[in-house]
Amino acid sequence: MSTTVYVALGANLNKPVQQIHHAVLALKSIALNSEVTVSPLYRSVPMGDVEQPDYVNGVAQFNTDLEPLVLLDALQEIENTQGRVREVRWGPRTLDLDILLYGKQIIDELRLSVPHYGMKQRSFVLIPLADINQELVLPCNTELTSLITREMRAELVQI
């Protein structure tokens, strides 16, 4: 049985737009029928106190038959293949792939929390997610579009 998943895409090192395009090609290898829908890409200011370049962000949506932790492992393998190094929390990275939603499931495991813990406050997640599916309702029964503010829209620049 397949599940619709939404994955956040982010990069700010080594040609970030190109990094995301390569990641999308890799996602096609784990998506059913190699079909991946990708939002427009946006430029956003980094989170945290680490000095670093702006991010390029987007969201991908696809169907998969991979179980959540197997999907997480596959995404981390894509990150590693593209040079991801985990040194500093919220630090610069060649690629960041986060599972935002896995169907309507709520997952709370040591390695994986779904829905993604910070997604409701992050413009660089909510706006690209809405670009793909304006009718989306989160597992907590919150309508996605109800979370998006004017201030959030003003924060992002579409690339």
PDB file of C-alpha atoms in Angstrom:
ATOM      1  CA  MET A   1       0.000   0.000   0.000  1.00  0.00           C
ATOM      2  CA  SER A   2       1.370   3.411  -0.889  1.00  0.00           C
ATOM      3  CA  THR A   3       1.499   6.513   1.272  1.00  0.00           C
ATOM      4  CA  THR A   4       1.669  10.149   0.178  1.00  0.00           C
ATOM      5  CA  VAL A   5       4.633  11.890   1.771  1.00  0.00           C
ATOM      6  CA  TYR A   6       5.824  15.474   1.836  1.00  0.00           C
ATOM      7  CA  VAL A   7       9.549  16.132   2.191  1.00  0.00           C
ATOM      8  CA  ALA A   8      11.168  19.503   2.901  1.00  0.00           C
ATOM      9  CA  LEU A   9      14.093  20.388   0.633  1.00  0.00           C
ATOM     10  CA  GLY A  10      16.815  22.774   1.803  1.00  0.00           C
ATOM     11  CA  ALA A  11      20.373  23.701   0.832  1.00  0.00           C
ATOM     12  CA  ASN A  12      22.745  26.622   1.225  1.00  0.00           C
ATOM     13  CA  LEU A  13      26.166  25.304   0.160  1.00  0.00           C
ATOM     14  CA  ASN A  14      27.790  24.223  -3.109  1.00  0.00           C
ATOM     15  CA  LYS A  15      25.244  25.600  -5.598  1.00  0.00           C
ATOM     16  CA  PRO A  16      22.056  25.087  -3.543  1.00  0.00           C
ATOM     17  CA  VAL A  17      19.609  25.142  -6.466  1.00  0.00           C
ATOM     18  CA  GLN A  18      21.640  22.466  -8.220  1.00  0.00           C
ATOM     19  CA  GLN A  19      21.812  20.440  -4.984  1.00  0.00           C
ATOM     20  CA  ILE A  20      18.020  20.474  -4.750  1.00  0.00           C
ATOM     21  CA  HIS A  21      17.596  19.506  -8.409  1.00  0.00           C
ATOM     22  CA  HIS A  22      19.946  16.546  -7.880  1.00  0.00           C
ATOM     23  CA  ALA A  23      17.999  15.574  -4.755  1.00  0.00           C
ATOM     24  CA  VAL A  24      14.724  15.600  -6.693  1.00  0.00           C
ATOM     25  CA  LEU A  25      16.240  13.229  -9.250  1.00  0.00           C
ATOM     26  CA  ALA A  26      17.286  10.941  -6.398  1.00  0.00           C
ATOM     27  CA  LEU A  27      13.795  11.147  -4.850  1.00  0.00           C
ATOM     28  CA  LYS A  28      12.367   9.860  -8.126  1.00  0.00           C
ATOM     29  CA  SER A  29      14.278   6.624  -7.516  1.00  0.00           C
ATOM     30  CA  ILE A  30      12.335   6.004  -4.278  1.00  0.00           C
ATOM     31  CA  ALA A  31       8.969   7.405  -5.421  1.00  0.00           C
ATOM     32  CA  LEU A  32       6.370   5.077  -6.857  1.00  0.00           C
ATOM     33  CA  ASN A  33       6.287   5.407 -10.658  1.00  0.00           C
ATOM     34  CA  SER A  34       9.209   7.878 -10.343  1.00  0.00           C
ATOM     35  CA  GLU A  35       6.650  10.693  -9.923  1.00  0.00           C
ATOM     36  CA  VAL A  36       7.617  13.627  -7.702  1.00  0.00           C
ATOM     37  CA  THR A  37       5.791  16.952  -7.467  1.00  0.00           C
ATOM     38  CA  VAL A  38       8.035  19.844  -6.465  1.00  0.00           C
ATOM     39  CA  SER A  39       7.002  23.282  -5.250  1.00  0.00           C
ATOM     40  CA  PRO A  40       8.615  26.466  -6.487  1.00  0.00           C
ATOM     41  CA  LEU A  41      11.898  27.176  -4.713  1.00  0.00           C
ATOM     42  CA  TYR A  42      12.288  30.045  -2.263  1.00  0.00           C
ATOM     43  CA  ARG A  43      15.197  31.900  -0.733  1.00  0.00           C
ATOM     44  CA  SER A  44      15.048  32.147   3.079  1.00  0.00           C
ATOM     45  CA  VAL A  45      17.131  33.484   5.943  1.00  0.00           C
ATOM     46  CA  PRO A  46      18.881  30.767   8.001  1.00  0.00           C
ATOM     47  CA  MET A  47      17.557  29.820  11.446  1.00  0.00           C
ATOM     48  CA  GLY A  48      19.733  30.013  14.547  1.00  0.00           C
ATOM     49  CA  ASP A  49      22.860  31.988  15.369  1.00  0.00           C
ATOM     50  CA  VAL A  50      25.311  30.364  12.951  1.00  0.00           C
ATOM     51  CA  GLU A  51      26.729  32.745  10.321  1.00  0.00           C
ATOM     52  CA  GLN A  52      25.924  31.223   6.914  1.00  0.00           C
ATOM     53  CA  PRO A  53      24.475  31.936   3.460  1.00  0.00           C
ATOM     54  CA  ASP A  54      20.731  32.145   2.807  1.00  0.00           C
ATOM     55  CA  TYR A  55      18.907  28.900   2.109  1.00  0.00           C
ATOM     56  CA  VAL A  56      17.071  27.659  -0.925  1.00  0.00           C
ATOM     57  CA  ASN A  57      13.954  25.771   0.188  1.00  0.00           C
ATOM     58  CA  GLY A  58      11.064  23.866  -1.319  1.00  0.00           C
ATOM     59  CA  VAL A  59       8.859  20.834  -0.758  1.00  0.00           C
ATOM     60  CA  ALA A  60       8.519  17.578  -2.675  1.00  0.00           C
ATOM     61  CA  GLN A  61       5.456  15.339  -2.637  1.00  0.00           C
ATOM     62  CA  PHE A  62       5.388  11.730  -3.789  1.00  0.00           C
ATOM     63  CA  ASN A  63       3.894   8.330  -3.075  1.00  0.00           C
ATOM     64  CA  THR A  64       6.035   5.616  -1.551  1.00  0.00           C
ATOM     65  CA  ASP A  65       5.710   2.102  -0.243  1.00  0.00           C
ATOM     66  CA  LEU A  66       8.687   2.567   2.073  1.00  0.00           C
ATOM     67  CA  GLU A  67       7.977   2.432   5.793  1.00  0.00           C
ATOM     68  CA  PRO A  68       8.755   5.706   7.646  1.00  0.00           C
ATOM     69  CA  LEU A  69      12.173   4.725   9.069  1.00  0.00           C
ATOM     70  CA  VAL A  70      13.220   3.107   5.793  1.00  0.00           C
ATOM     71  CA  LEU A  71      12.238   6.340   4.035  1.00  0.00           C
ATOM     72  CA  LEU A  72      14.266   8.330   6.584  1.00  0.00           C
ATOM     73  CA  ASP A  73      17.295   6.119   5.903  1.00  0.00           C
ATOM     74  CA  ALA A  74      16.847   6.596   2.134  1.00  0.00           C
ATOM     75  CA  LEU A  75      16.657  10.393   2.541  1.00  0.00           C
ATOM     76  CA  GLN A  76      19.762  10.434   4.734  1.00  0.00           C
ATOM     77  CA  GLU A  77      21.590   8.363   2.131  1.00  0.00           C
ATOM     78  CA  ILE A  78      20.692  10.969  -0.515  1.00  0.00           C
ATOM     79  CA  GLU A  79      21.963  13.719   1.818  1.00  0.00           C
ATOM     80  CA  ASN A  80      25.212  11.833   2.452  1.00  0.00           C
ATOM     81  CA  THR A  81      25.727  11.159  -1.253  1.00  0.00           C
ATOM     82  CA  GLN A  82      25.464  14.907  -1.857  1.00  0.00           C
ATOM     83  CA  GLY A  83      28.069  15.715   0.786  1.00  0.00           C
ATOM     84  CA  ARG A  84      25.934  16.418   3.860  1.00  0.00           C
ATOM     85  CA  VAL A  85      28.005  16.715   7.021  1.00  0.00           C
ATOM     86  CA  ARG A  86      26.269  17.023  10.413  1.00  0.00           C
ATOM     87  CA  GLU A  87      28.555  19.240  12.486  1.00  0.00           C
ATOM     88  CA  VAL A  88      26.452  22.114  13.847  1.00  0.00           C
ATOM     89  CA  ARG A  89      22.723  22.214  14.634  1.00  0.00           C
ATOM     90  CA  TRP A  90      21.079  24.592  12.157  1.00  0.00           C
ATOM     91  CA  GLY A  91      24.445  24.985  10.459  1.00  0.00           C
ATOM     92  CA  PRO A  92      25.155  25.267   6.740  1.00  0.00           C
ATOM     93  CA  ARG A  93      24.515  22.208   4.606  1.00  0.00           C
ATOM     94  CA  THR A  94      24.731  20.967   1.071  1.00  0.00           C
ATOM     95  CA  LEU A  95      21.332  19.321   1.463  1.00  0.00           C
ATOM     96  CA  ASP A  96      18.639  18.865   4.088  1.00  0.00           C
ATOM     97  CA  LEU A  97      15.721  16.478   3.480  1.00  0.00           C
ATOM     98  CA  ASP A  98      13.100  16.282   6.234  1.00  0.00           C
ATOM     99  CA  ILE A  99       9.939  14.189   6.292  1.00  0.00           C
ATOM    100  CA  LEU A 100       7.181  16.704   6.956  1.00  0.00           C
ATOM    101  CA  LEU A 101       4.163  14.436   6.581  1.00  0.00           C
ATOM    102  CA  TYR A 102       3.771  10.696   6.104  1.00  0.00           C
ATOM    103  CA  GLY A 103       0.149  10.293   5.094  1.00  0.00           C
ATOM    104  CA  LYS A 104      -2.019  11.159   8.099  1.00  0.00           C
ATOM    105  CA  GLN A 105       0.283   9.352  10.523  1.00  0.00           C
ATOM    106  CA  ILE A 106       1.631  10.832  13.729  1.00  0.00           C
ATOM    107  CA  ILE A 107       5.022   9.284  14.457  1.00  0.00           C
ATOM    108  CA  ASP A 108       6.972   9.894  17.654  1.00  0.00           C
ATOM    109  CA  GLU A 109      10.111   7.793  17.661  1.00  0.00           C
ATOM    110  CA  LEU A 110      13.662   8.488  18.773  1.00  0.00           C
ATOM    111  CA  ARG A 111      14.865   9.009  15.181  1.00  0.00           C
ATOM    112  CA  LEU A 112      11.729  10.457  13.633  1.00  0.00           C
ATOM    113  CA  SER A 113       8.928  12.842  14.556  1.00  0.00           C
ATOM    114  CA  VAL A 114       6.119  13.331  12.036  1.00  0.00           C
ATOM    115  CA  PRO A 115       4.592  15.787  11.448  1.00  0.00           C
ATOM    116  CA  HIS A 116       7.952  17.547  11.499  1.00  0.00           C
ATOM    117  CA  TYR A 117       8.240  19.318  14.869  1.00  0.00           C
ATOM    118  CA  GLY A 118       8.763  22.869  13.541  1.00  0.00           C
ATOM    119  CA  MET A 119       6.729  22.897  10.380  1.00  0.00           C
ATOM    120  CA  LYS A 120       3.784  24.942  11.709  1.00  0.00           C
ATOM    121  CA  GLN A 121       6.013  27.965  12.368  1.00  0.00           C
ATOM    122  CA  ARG A 122       8.268  27.876   9.310  1.00  0.00           C
ATOM    123  CA  SER A 123       7.324  29.943   6.301  1.00  0.00           C
ATOM    124  CA  PHE A 124       9.889  28.101   4.161  1.00  0.00           C
ATOM    125  CA  VAL A 125       7.914  24.895   4.799  1.00  0.00           C
ATOM    126  CA  LEU A 126       4.290  26.079   4.897  1.00  0.00           C
ATOM    127  CA  ILE A 127       4.291  28.199   1.754  1.00  0.00           C
ATOM    128  CA  PRO A 128       5.905  25.607  -0.553  1.00  0.00           C
ATOM    129  CA  LEU A 129       3.619  22.962   0.977  1.00  0.00           C
ATOM    130  CA  ALA A 130       0.590  25.100   0.124  1.00  0.00           C
ATOM    131  CA  ASP A 131       1.968  25.613  -3.400  1.00  0.00           C
ATOM    132  CA  ILE A 132       1.636  21.850  -3.864  1.00  0.00           C
ATOM    133  CA  ASN A 133      -1.629  21.282  -1.986  1.00  0.00           C
ATOM    134  CA  GLN A 134      -3.740  24.231  -0.789  1.00  0.00           C
ATOM    135  CA  GLU A 135      -6.408  21.834   0.507  1.00  0.00           C
ATOM    136  CA  LEU A 136      -4.016  19.950   2.781  1.00  0.00           C
ATOM    137  CA  VAL A 137      -5.226  19.218   6.313  1.00  0.00           C
ATOM    138  CA  LEU A 138      -2.564  18.214   8.829  1.00  0.00           C
ATOM    139  CA  PRO A 139      -2.928  15.077  10.987  1.00  0.00           C
ATOM    140  CA  CYS A 140      -4.011  17.352  13.887  1.00  0.00           C
ATOM    141  CA  ASN A 141      -6.956  18.466  11.677  1.00  0.00           C
ATOM    142  CA  THR A 142      -5.517  21.968  11.158  1.00  0.00           C
ATOM    143  CA  GLU A 143      -5.988  23.365   7.664  1.00  0.00           C
ATOM    144  CA  LEU A 144      -2.592  24.195   6.211  1.00  0.00           C
ATOM    145  CA  THR A 145      -3.648  27.574   4.824  1.00  0.00           C
ATOM    146  CA  SER A 146      -4.860  28.700   8.275  1.00  0.00           C
ATOM    147  CA  LEU A 147      -1.230  28.656   9.467  1.00  0.00           C
ATOM    148  CA  ILE A 148       0.141  30.970   6.759  1.00  0.00           C
ATOM    149  CA  THR A 149       0.321  34.657   7.641  1.00  0.00           C
ATOM    150  CA  ARG A 150       1.063  37.761   5.556  1.00  0.00           C
ATOM    151  CA  GLU A 151       4.317  38.130   7.461  1.00  0.00           C
ATOM    152  CA  MET A 152       5.349  34.630   6.407  1.00  0.00           C
ATOM    153  CA  ARG A 153       4.631  35.419   2.762  1.00  0.00           C
ATOM    154  CA  ALA A 154       6.748  38.570   3.043  1.00  0.00           C
ATOM    155  CA  GLU A 155       9.729  36.606   4.440  1.00  0.00           C
ATOM    156  CA  LEU A 156      10.271  34.502   1.335  1.00  0.00           C
ATOM    157  CA  VAL A 157      11.492  35.331  -2.147  1.00  0.00           C
ATOM    158  CA  GLN A 158      10.559  32.902  -4.886  1.00  0.00           C
ATOM    159  CA  ILE A 159      13.533  31.964  -7.050  1.00  0.00           C
TER     160      ILE A 159
END
